[in-house]
Amino acid sequence: MRWLLCCCLLPFFASARPSVLFVNPSLISDPFFMQVEAAARVAAEQLDLDLTIINGDANRLLQQQKLTEYLQKHQPDYAIVQPYTGAGVQLMELLAKYPVKIITLEHMWQPEEVPKVGRPGERYPNWLAELYFDNVQASQQLTMALQQACPDADQLIGINGMINYETDRRAEGVYQAMRQRGGTVHQLVIGKWDRKLAAEQSRQLLRRYPGSRLIWAASDWMALGVLDTLGPATAGQYCVGGFDWIPEAQKAIAQGQLTASAGGHFTMAAFALVLIYDHVHGKLPTPFADVPLLQLDILTRQNLPQYQPLLRAGQWRHIDFRRFSLQHNPAQQHYNFSVQAALKQLSARNKKR
């Protein structure tokens, strides 16, 4: 009877899907991370992964607390987390107490944290991979898009996010682009990712530096705050850009109010699930390549129609995430995680219809 019971239970356990916890570092109402979650849910469904999402509420202490409470009650097979700058070591130490395999998003380590955490698989054996993009390059390209849209402007003001490694890198991209054109960066202030604060700060900056026609922001949410200050009547006199491709920013780009937005990284959790899928099937490279994997693009009014097919709600359901995996593409040696690759897939699908 005992043998029969075990045999009956085996198919149930064998069919259990790998469980994945995604720790959304932000608020449940964050428009950017709402896009991140939507793409991740589609990918999890296609890749047959059991996805659970909890929120860190945009606070490193709350994220640590919520993650601790979750892990005390549940044991996921995998966790996708975005470390907070300055709290990354504590996060990795917490996760090391559990048999959960880890993929981190973005490169958020402070320089002094890097030797302590090492690279994936070195100090923390369960740390499988780090999925990130080049913030300097993305910010440089965004700034160049603003320069091209306002070719006679050579003075820039900007609103950055919080004080952390991510925003330091984005600021560096601004300075590099402006140096190449011989322009002046008057001041970058800390807007704390807040739209109302960004609106007030941009008002003060424009009073202080009235000749500035280039306005850079580290997020679309803050760039929209800048537009709130400028108003529809005067917005066209400036070139304003942000990050994230959130829906309201897309609308502002279509209307010619927002000049450009750097983005495509709303796919990061979805592509992290592709890495997990490959690990489940024994195809994830080890050690994982320490290179930026996500490719960001600059959205403008000119190329918005090109990207529009994948910016509408629900369109990612038409993308086969397995086609990004090495498991389903044995001849492929490198990952191609980008919206451009997804667009090509969607275009090929539409031609066959």
PDB file of N, CA, C and O in Angstrom, residues 103 112 116 218 226 239 243 262 292 344:
ATOM      1  N   ILE A 103      18.344  35.848  -9.166  1.00  0.00           N
ATOM      2  CA  ILE A 103      18.735  36.691 -10.296  1.00  0.00           C
ATOM      3  C   ILE A 103      18.486  38.134  -9.874  1.00  0.00           C
ATOM      4  O   ILE A 103      17.385  38.475  -9.422  1.00  0.00           O
ATOM      5  N   GLU A 112      31.914  50.284  -3.099  1.00  0.00           N
ATOM      6  CA  GLU A 112      32.444  49.563  -1.936  1.00  0.00           C
ATOM      7  C   GLU A 112      31.718  48.247  -1.690  1.00  0.00           C
ATOM      8  O   GLU A 112      32.220  47.384  -0.951  1.00  0.00           O
ATOM      9  N   LYS A 116      32.403  42.926  -1.857  1.00  0.00           N
ATOM     10  CA  LYS A 116      31.706  42.121  -0.855  1.00  0.00           C
ATOM     11  C   LYS A 116      30.742  41.128  -1.489  1.00  0.00           C
ATOM     12  O   LYS A 116      30.545  40.037  -0.965  1.00  0.00           O
ATOM     13  N   ALA A 218      15.645  61.876 -15.052  1.00  0.00           N
ATOM     14  CA  ALA A 218      16.022  60.472 -14.895  1.00  0.00           C
ATOM     15  C   ALA A 218      14.825  59.537 -14.955  1.00  0.00           C
ATOM     16  O   ALA A 218      14.992  58.318 -14.889  1.00  0.00           O
ATOM     17  N   VAL A 226       8.061  68.265 -15.273  1.00  0.00           N
ATOM     18  CA  VAL A 226       8.619  69.417 -15.998  1.00  0.00           C
ATOM     19  C   VAL A 226       7.580  69.990 -16.950  1.00  0.00           C
ATOM     20  O   VAL A 226       7.379  71.207 -17.025  1.00  0.00           O
ATOM     21  N   CYS A 239      13.337  71.170 -25.159  1.00  0.00           N
ATOM     22  CA  CYS A 239      13.482  69.749 -25.477  1.00  0.00           C
ATOM     23  C   CYS A 239      13.651  69.006 -24.163  1.00  0.00           C
ATOM     24  O   CYS A 239      14.649  69.192 -23.454  1.00  0.00           O
ATOM     25  N   PHE A 243      13.193  58.781 -18.818  1.00  0.00           N
ATOM     26  CA  PHE A 243      13.402  57.336 -18.930  1.00  0.00           C
ATOM     27  C   PHE A 243      12.100  56.608 -18.620  1.00  0.00           C
ATOM     28  O   PHE A 243      11.334  57.042 -17.771  1.00  0.00           O
ATOM     29  N   ALA A 262      14.116  57.273 -22.913  1.00  0.00           N
ATOM     30  CA  ALA A 262      14.942  56.070 -23.005  1.00  0.00           C
ATOM     31  C   ALA A 262      14.204  54.932 -22.315  1.00  0.00           C
ATOM     32  O   ALA A 262      13.660  55.110 -21.228  1.00  0.00           O
ATOM     33  N   PRO A 292      26.352  43.824 -19.879  1.00  0.00           N
ATOM     34  CA  PRO A 292      24.980  44.316 -19.935  1.00  0.00           C
ATOM     35  C   PRO A 292      24.189  43.519 -20.976  1.00  0.00           C
ATOM     36  O   PRO A 292      24.645  43.319 -22.093  1.00  0.00           O
ATOM     37  N   LYS A 344      10.814  42.384 -34.271  1.00  0.00           N
ATOM     38  CA  LYS A 344      11.089  41.544 -35.443  1.00  0.00           C
ATOM     39  C   LYS A 344      10.262  40.268 -35.389  1.00  0.00           C
ATOM     40  O   LYS A 344       9.747  39.798 -36.409  1.00  0.00           O
TER      41      LYS A 344
END
